[in-house]
Short mmCIF file of C-alpha atoms and ligand atoms in Angstrom, two decimals:
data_model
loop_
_atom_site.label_atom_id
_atom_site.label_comp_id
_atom_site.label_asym_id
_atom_site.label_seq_id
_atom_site.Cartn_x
_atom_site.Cartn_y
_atom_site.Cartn_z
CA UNK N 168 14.50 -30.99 3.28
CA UNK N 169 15.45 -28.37 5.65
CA UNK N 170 12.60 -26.09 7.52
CA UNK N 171 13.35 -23.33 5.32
CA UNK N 172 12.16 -25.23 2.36
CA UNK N 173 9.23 -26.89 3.85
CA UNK N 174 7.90 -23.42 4.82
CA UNK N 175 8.26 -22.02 1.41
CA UNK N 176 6.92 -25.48 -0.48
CA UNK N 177 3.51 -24.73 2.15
CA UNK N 178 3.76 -20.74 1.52
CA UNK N 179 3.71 -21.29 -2.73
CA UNK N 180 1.07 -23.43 -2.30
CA UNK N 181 -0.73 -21.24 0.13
CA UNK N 182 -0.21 -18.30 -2.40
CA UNK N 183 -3.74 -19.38 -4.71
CA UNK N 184 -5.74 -19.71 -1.90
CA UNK N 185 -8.92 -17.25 -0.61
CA UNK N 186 -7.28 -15.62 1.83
CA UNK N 187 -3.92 -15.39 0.44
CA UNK N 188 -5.76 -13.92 -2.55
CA UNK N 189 -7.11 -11.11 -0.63
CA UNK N 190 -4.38 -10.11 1.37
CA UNK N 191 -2.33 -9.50 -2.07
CA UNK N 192 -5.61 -7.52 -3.49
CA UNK N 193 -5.04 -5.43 -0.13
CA UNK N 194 -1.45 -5.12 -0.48
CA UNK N 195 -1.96 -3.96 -4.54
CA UNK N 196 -4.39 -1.67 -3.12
CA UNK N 197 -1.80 -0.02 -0.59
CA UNK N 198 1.05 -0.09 -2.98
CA UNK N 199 -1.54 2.03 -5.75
CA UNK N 200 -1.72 4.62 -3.39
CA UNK N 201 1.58 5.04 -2.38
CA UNK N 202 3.05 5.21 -6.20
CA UNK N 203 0.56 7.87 -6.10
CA UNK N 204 1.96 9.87 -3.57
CA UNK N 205 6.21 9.08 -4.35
CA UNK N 206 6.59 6.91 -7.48
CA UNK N 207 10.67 7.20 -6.97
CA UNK N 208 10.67 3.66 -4.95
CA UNK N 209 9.58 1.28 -7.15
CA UNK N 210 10.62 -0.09 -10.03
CA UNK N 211 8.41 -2.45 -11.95
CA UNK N 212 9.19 -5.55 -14.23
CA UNK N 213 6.99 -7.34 -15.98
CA UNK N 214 6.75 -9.52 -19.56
CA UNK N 215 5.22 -11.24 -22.32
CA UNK N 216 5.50 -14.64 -24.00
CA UNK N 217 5.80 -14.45 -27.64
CA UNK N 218 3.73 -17.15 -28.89
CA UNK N 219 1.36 -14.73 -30.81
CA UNK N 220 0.34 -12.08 -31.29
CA UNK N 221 -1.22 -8.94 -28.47
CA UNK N 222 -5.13 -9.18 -28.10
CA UNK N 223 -7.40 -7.18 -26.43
CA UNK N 224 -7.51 -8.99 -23.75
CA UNK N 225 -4.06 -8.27 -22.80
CA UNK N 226 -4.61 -4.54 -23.73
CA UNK N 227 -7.81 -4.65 -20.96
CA UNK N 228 -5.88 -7.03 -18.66
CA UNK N 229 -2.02 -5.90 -18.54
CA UNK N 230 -1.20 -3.49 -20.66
CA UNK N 231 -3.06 -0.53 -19.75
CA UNK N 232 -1.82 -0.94 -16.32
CA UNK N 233 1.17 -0.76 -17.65
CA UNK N 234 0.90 2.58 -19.06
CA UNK N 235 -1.03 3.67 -16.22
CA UNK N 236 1.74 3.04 -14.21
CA UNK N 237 4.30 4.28 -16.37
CA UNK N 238 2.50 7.52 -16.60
CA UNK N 239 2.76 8.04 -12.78
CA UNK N 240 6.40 7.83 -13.21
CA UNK N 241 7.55 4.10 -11.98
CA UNK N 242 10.73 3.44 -13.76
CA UNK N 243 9.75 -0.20 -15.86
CA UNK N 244 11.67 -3.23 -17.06
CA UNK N 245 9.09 -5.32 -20.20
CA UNK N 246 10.98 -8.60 -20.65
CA UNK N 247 9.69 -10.03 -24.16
CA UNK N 248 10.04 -13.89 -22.97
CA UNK N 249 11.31 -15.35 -25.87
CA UNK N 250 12.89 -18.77 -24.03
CA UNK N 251 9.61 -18.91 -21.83
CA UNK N 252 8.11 -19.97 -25.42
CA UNK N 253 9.88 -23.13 -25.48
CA UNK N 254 8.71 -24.41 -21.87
CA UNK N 255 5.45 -25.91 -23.54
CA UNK N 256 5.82 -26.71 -27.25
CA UNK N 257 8.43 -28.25 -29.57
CA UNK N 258 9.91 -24.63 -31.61
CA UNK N 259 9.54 -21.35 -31.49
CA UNK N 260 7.06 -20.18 -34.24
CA UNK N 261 7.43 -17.32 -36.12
CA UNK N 262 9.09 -15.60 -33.21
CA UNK N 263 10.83 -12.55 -34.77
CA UNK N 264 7.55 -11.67 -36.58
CA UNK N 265 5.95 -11.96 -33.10
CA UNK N 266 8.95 -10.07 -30.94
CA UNK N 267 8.74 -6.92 -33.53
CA UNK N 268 4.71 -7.12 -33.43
CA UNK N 269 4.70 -7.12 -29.94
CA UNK N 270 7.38 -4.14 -29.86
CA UNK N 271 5.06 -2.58 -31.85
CA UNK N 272 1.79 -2.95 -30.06
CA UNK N 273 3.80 -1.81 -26.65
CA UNK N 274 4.87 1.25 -28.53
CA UNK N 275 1.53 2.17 -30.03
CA UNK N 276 0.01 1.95 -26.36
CA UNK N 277 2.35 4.94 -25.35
CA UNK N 278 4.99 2.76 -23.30
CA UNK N 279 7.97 5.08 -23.58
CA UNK N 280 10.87 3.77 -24.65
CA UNK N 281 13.15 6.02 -22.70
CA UNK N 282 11.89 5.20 -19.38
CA UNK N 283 11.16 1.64 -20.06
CA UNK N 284 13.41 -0.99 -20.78
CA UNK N 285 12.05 -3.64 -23.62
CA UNK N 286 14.26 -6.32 -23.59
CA UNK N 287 14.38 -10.35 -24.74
CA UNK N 288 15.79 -12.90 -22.41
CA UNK N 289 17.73 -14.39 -25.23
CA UNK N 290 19.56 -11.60 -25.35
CA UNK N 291 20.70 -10.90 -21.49
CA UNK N 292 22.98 -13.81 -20.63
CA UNK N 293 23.65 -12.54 -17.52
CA UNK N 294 20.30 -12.79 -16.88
CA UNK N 295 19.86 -16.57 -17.29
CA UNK N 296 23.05 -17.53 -15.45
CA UNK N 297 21.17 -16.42 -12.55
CA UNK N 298 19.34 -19.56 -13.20
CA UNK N 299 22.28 -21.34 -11.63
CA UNK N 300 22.86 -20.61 -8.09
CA UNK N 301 18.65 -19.90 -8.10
CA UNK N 302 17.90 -23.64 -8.96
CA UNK N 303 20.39 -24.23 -5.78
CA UNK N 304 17.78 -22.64 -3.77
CA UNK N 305 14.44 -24.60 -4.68
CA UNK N 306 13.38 -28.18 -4.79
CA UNK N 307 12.28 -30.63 -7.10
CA UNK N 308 9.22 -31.07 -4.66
CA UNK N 309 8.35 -27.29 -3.74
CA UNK N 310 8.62 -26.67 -8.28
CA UNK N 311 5.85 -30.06 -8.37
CA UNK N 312 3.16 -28.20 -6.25
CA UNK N 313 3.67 -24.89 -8.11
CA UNK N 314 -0.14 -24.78 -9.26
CA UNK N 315 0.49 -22.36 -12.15
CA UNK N 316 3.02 -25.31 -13.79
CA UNK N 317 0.74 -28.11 -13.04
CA UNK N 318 -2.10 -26.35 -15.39
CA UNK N 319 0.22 -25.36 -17.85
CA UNK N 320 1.45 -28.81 -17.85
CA UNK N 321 -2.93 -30.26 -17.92
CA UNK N 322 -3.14 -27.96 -21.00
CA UNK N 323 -0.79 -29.50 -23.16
CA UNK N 324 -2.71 -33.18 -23.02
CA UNK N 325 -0.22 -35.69 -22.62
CA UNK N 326 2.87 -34.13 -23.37
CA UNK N 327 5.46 -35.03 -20.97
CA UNK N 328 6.53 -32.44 -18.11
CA UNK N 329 10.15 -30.66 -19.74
CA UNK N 330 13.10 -29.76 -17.27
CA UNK N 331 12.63 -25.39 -18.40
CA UNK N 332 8.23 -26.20 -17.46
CA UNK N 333 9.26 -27.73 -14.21
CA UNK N 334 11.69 -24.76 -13.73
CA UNK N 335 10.77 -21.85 -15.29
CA UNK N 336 9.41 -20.06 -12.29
CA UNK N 337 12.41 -20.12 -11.14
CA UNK N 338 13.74 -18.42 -14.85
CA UNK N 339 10.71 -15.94 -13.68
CA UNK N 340 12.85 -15.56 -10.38
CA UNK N 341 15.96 -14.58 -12.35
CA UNK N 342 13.45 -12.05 -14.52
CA UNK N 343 12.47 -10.45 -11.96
CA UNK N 344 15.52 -10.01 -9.52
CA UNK N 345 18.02 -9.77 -11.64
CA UNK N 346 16.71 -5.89 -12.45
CA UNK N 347 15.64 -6.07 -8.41
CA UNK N 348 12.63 -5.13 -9.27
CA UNK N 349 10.35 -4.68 -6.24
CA UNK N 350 6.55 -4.41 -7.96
CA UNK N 351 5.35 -7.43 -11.25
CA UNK N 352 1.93 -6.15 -12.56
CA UNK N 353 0.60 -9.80 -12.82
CA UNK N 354 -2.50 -11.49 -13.05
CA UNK N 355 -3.92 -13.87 -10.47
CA UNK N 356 -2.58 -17.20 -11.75
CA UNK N 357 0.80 -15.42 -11.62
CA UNK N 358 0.88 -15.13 -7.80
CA UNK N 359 2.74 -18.72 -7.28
CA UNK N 360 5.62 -17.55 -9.34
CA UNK N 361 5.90 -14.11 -7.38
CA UNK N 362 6.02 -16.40 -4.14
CA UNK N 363 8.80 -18.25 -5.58
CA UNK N 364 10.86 -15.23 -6.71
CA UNK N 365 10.31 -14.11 -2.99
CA UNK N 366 11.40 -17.72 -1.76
CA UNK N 367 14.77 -17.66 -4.00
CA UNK N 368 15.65 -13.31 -2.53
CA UNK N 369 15.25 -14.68 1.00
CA UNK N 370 17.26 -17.97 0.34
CA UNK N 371 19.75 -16.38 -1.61
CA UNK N 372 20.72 -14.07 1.25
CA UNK N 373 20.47 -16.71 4.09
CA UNK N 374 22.73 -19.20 2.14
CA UNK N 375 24.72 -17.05 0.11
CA UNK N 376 25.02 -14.03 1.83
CA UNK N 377 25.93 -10.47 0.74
CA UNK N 378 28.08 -8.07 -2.09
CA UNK N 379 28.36 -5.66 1.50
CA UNK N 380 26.85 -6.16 4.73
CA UNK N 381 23.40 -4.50 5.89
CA UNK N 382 22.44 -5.02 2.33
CA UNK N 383 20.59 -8.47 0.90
CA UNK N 384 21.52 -8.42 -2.83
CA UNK N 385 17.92 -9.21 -3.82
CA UNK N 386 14.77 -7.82 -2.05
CA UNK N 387 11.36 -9.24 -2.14
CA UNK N 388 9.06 -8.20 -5.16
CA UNK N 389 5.09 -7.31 -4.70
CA UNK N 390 2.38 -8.53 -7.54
CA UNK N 391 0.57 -5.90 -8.71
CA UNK N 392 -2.80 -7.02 -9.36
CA UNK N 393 -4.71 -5.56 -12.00
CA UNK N 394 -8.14 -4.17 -10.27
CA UNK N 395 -11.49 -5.70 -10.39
CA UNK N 396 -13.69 -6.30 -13.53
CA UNK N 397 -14.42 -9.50 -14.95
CA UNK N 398 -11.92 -11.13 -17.32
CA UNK N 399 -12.15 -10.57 -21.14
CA UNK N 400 -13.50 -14.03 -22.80
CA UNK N 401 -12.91 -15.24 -25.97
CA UNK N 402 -15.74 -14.86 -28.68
CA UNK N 403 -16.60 -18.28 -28.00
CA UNK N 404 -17.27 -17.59 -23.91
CA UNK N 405 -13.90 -19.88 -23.37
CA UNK N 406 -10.64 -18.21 -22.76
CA UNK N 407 -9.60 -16.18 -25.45
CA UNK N 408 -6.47 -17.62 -27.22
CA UNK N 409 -5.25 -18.18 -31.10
CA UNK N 410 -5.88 -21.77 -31.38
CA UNK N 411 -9.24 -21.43 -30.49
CA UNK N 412 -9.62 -18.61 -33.13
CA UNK N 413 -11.57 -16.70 -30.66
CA UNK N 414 -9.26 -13.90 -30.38
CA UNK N 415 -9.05 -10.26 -31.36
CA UNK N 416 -5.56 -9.00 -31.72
CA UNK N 417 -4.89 -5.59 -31.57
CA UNK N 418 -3.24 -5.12 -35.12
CA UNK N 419 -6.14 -7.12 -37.03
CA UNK N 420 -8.13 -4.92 -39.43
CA UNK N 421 -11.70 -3.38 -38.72
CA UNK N 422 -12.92 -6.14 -41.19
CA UNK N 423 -10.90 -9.19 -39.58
CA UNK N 424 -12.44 -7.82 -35.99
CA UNK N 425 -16.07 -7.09 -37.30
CA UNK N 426 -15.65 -11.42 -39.01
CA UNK N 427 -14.27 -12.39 -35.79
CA UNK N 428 -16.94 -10.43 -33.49
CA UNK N 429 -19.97 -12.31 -36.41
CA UNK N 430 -19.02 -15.52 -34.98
CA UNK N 431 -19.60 -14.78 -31.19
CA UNK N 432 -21.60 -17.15 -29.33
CA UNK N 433 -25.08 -15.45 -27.91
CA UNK N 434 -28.26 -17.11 -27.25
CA UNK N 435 -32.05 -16.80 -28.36
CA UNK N 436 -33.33 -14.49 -26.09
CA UNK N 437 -33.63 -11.13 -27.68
CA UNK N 438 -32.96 -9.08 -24.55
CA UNK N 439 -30.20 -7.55 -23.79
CA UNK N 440 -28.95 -7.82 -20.05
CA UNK N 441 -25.62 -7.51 -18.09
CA UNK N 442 -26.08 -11.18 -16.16
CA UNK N 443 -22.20 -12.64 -16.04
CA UNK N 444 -23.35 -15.71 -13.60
CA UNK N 445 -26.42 -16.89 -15.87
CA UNK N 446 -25.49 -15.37 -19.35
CA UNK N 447 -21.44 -15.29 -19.26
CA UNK N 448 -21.54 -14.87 -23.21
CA UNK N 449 -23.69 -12.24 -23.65
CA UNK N 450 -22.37 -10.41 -21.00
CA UNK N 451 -18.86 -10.66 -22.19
CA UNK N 452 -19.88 -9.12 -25.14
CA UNK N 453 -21.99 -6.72 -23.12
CA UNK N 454 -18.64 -6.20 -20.53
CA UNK N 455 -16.63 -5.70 -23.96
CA UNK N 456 -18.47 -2.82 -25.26
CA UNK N 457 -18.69 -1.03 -21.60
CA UNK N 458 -14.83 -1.14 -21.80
CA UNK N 459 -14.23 0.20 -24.91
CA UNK N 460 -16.70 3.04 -24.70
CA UNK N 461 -15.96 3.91 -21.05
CA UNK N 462 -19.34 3.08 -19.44
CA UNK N 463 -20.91 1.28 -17.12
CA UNK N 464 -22.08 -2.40 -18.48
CA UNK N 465 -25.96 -2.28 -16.90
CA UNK N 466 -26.34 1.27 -18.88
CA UNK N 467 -25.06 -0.30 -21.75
CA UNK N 468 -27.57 -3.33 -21.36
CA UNK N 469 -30.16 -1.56 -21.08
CA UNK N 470 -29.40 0.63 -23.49
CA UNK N 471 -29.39 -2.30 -26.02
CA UNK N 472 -32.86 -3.78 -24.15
CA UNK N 473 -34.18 -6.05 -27.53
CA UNK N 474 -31.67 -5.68 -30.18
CA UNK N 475 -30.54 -9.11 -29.74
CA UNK N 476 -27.44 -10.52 -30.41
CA UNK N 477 -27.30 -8.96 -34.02
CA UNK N 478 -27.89 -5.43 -32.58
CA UNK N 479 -24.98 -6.38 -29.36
CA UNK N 480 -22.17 -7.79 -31.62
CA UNK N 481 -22.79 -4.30 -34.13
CA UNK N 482 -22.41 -2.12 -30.80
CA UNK N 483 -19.53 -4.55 -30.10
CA UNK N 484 -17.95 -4.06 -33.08
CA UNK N 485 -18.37 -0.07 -33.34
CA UNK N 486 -17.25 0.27 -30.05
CA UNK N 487 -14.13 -2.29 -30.67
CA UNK N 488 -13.10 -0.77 -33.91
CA UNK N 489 -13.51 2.73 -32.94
CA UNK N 490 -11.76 2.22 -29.39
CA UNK N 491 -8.29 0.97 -31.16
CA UNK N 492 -8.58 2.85 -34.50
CA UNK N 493 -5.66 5.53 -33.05
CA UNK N 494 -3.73 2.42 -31.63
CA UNK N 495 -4.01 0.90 -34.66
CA UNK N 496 -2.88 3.92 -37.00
CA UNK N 497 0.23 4.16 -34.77
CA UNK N 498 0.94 0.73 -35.32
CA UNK N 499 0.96 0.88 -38.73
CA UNK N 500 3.37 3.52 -38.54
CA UNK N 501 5.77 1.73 -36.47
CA UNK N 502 5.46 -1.68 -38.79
CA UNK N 503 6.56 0.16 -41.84
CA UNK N 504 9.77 1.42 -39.83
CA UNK N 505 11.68 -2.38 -38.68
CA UNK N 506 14.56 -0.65 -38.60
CA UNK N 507 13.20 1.73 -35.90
CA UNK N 508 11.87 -0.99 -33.42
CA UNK N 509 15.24 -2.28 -34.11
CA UNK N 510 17.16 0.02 -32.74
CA UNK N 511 14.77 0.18 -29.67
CA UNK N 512 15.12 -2.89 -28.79
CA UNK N 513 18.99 -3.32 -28.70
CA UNK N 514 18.98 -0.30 -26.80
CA UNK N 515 16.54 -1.76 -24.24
CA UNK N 516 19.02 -5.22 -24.50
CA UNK N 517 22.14 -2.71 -23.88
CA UNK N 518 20.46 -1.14 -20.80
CA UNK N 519 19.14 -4.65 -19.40
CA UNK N 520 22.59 -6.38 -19.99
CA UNK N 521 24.51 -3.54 -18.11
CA UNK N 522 21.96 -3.89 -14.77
CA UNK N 523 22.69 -8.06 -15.42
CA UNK N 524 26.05 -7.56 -15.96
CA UNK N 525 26.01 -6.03 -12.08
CA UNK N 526 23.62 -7.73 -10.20
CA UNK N 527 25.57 -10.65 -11.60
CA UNK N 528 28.71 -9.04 -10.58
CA UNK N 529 26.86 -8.49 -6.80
CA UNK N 530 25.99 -12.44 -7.11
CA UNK N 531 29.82 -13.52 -7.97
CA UNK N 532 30.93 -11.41 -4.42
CA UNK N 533 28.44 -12.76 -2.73
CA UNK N 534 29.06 -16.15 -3.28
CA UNK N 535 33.32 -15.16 -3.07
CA UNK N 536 33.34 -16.48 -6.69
CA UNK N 537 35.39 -13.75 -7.92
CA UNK N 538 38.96 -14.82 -8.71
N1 LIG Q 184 4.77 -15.89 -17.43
C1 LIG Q 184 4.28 -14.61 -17.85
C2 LIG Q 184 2.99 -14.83 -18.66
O1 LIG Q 184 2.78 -15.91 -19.18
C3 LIG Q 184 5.27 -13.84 -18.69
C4 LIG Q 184 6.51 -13.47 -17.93
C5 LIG Q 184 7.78 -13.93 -18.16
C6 LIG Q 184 6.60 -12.57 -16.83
N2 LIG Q 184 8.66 -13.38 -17.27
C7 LIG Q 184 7.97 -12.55 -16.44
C8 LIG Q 184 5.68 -11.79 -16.12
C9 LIG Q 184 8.41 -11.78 -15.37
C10 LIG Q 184 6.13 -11.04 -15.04
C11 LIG Q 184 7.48 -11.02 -14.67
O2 LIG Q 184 2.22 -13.92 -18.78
#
């Protein structure tokens, strides 16, 4: 292995720790405030996996920075991962149900289609030939010791580690650069990934060199971390996801949420505190409600002092239900119009193929492939 790659193999696995972790809270911190001041540098890119459905957890984790960020004027890419489904399980679900939900959920939010791009990666092959000359650039060992992969890989039991798992940070690489984006609103267990994409800029421009000199065809993306907060649990206290039926999506009904919210986990003593160390359920559901009606979670505690865990999942629920009623109207809207979200996304897959087609163009010259 050359030096190069040693470095980078310690760097991704550096990229979870304490420190490391800080630095990139710093560095989100810095970037925040100077898209506040000139937005016209960056561009952003980030994405989704389709494997279900878009659940509050998402809209308190991701996607509100999204908008945020589109509102300040940040030009965005949202890549609906449709082949990153496929790097854990056997098919692909119900995946066009899920691609036109989740067009729909990003479109109820307020995410503008004419200044952001919502694209699939199925339908960009430009895109994925980057995978090529990128798996050139990485090695078998340095894509082992990626920590995201190896819990991925823990939380499918004993299924056997696939060739797209083991690479598809690299995929992530292509996702990002190939639309050279320079800032991926990510959270924390997506850092490792970022470091890779940063890995496979450098090495492309070291080993492959340029489309014209004094200009590296890729540059080196940021992770935008979302800020602070605890992260939204499931109903059960573990992490939210479908299969644990924990979950509530953004397009269920008032009635689905308010059955879901019913079966919470609490615990028998009557009053109410914010305590996320000693009572991590409760104070989800405490944390949840604080969110969704804009307050601060001790107020809301003690507001709630001994109305138990009937009295917190009804304030839950209220707040819930009343914080995505608009969201959900819109959404509604949207669903009864397929042939609408249609149409935005092959525009969104005409505008990401055209920047594809050219970085890939930039890639060929680079590497003199051009005959
Ligand atoms: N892996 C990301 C997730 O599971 C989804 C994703 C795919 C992504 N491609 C991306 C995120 C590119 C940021 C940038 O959430």
């Amino acid at each position: 292995m050359s030096d190069a790659a040693t470095d980078a193999g310690e760097e991704l696995a550096q990229s979870t720790s304490d420190a490391s972790l800080t630095r990139s809270v710093e560095r989100s911190r810095e970037i925040r405030a100077q898209i506040e001041k000139d937005p016209t540098g960056f561009r952003v890119m980030t994405g989704d996996r389709p494997t279900g459905n878009l659940h509050i957890g998402h809209l308190l984790g991701s996607l509100q920075n999204r908008l945020e960020v589109q509102q300040l004027g940040v030009e965005t890419f949202i890549l609906i991962a449709d082949y990153q489904v496929i790097t854990d399980r056997d098919g692909v679900g119900p995946i066009r149900e899920r691609v036109y939900s989740m067009m729909a959920d990003y479109l109820a939010l307020g995410l503008d289609p004419v200044t952001t791009t919502i694209f699939t990666h199925s339908s960009v092959p430009a895109l994925n030939q980057l995978m090529l000359p990128f798996l050139s650039l990485v090695t078998d060992a340095e894509l082992r010791r990626n920590p995201t992969v190896k819990a991925e890989l823990d939380d499918t039991g004993d299924r056997p580690m696939s060739g797209l798992l083991l690479t598809y940070p690299v995929h992530q690489a292509a996702d990002i650069l190939f639309c050279k984006a320079n800032l991926v609103p990510v959270g924390k267990d997506q850092l490792p990934h970022l470091e890779q994409a940063r890995v496979i800029a450098r090495r492309f421009d070291e080993r492959y060199g340029r489309a014209v000199p004094d200009q590296p065809v890729f540059r080196a993306p940021d992770a935008l971390l979302a800020e602070g907060g605890a992260v939204i649990l499931g109903m059960d206290g573990a992490k939210m996801s479908k299969s644990r039926g924990n979950v509530i999506e953004l397009g269920m009904t008032a009635d689905e949420t308010a059955k879901v919210i019913k079966k919470a986990v609490t615990d028998s003593d009557r009053h109410i505190t914010y305590d996320p160390v000693n009572r991590p359920e409760v104070s989800n559901l405490v944390n949840l409600a604080a969110l969704f009606l804009k307050r601060d979670p001790y107020a809301v505690a003690e507001q709630l002092g001994d109305a138990g865990g009937g009295g917190l999942k009804k304030l839950v629920t209220e707040a819930v239900n009343e914080g995505l009623a608009g969201h959900r109207a819109r959404r509604a809207e949207l669903v009864a119009h397929p042939e609408h979200l249609q149409q935005i996304l092959h525009d969104g897959n005409d505008r990401a193929n055209a920047v594809a087609d050219a970085t890939l163009a930039e890639v060929r010259t680079a590497m003199k492939m051009v005959y």
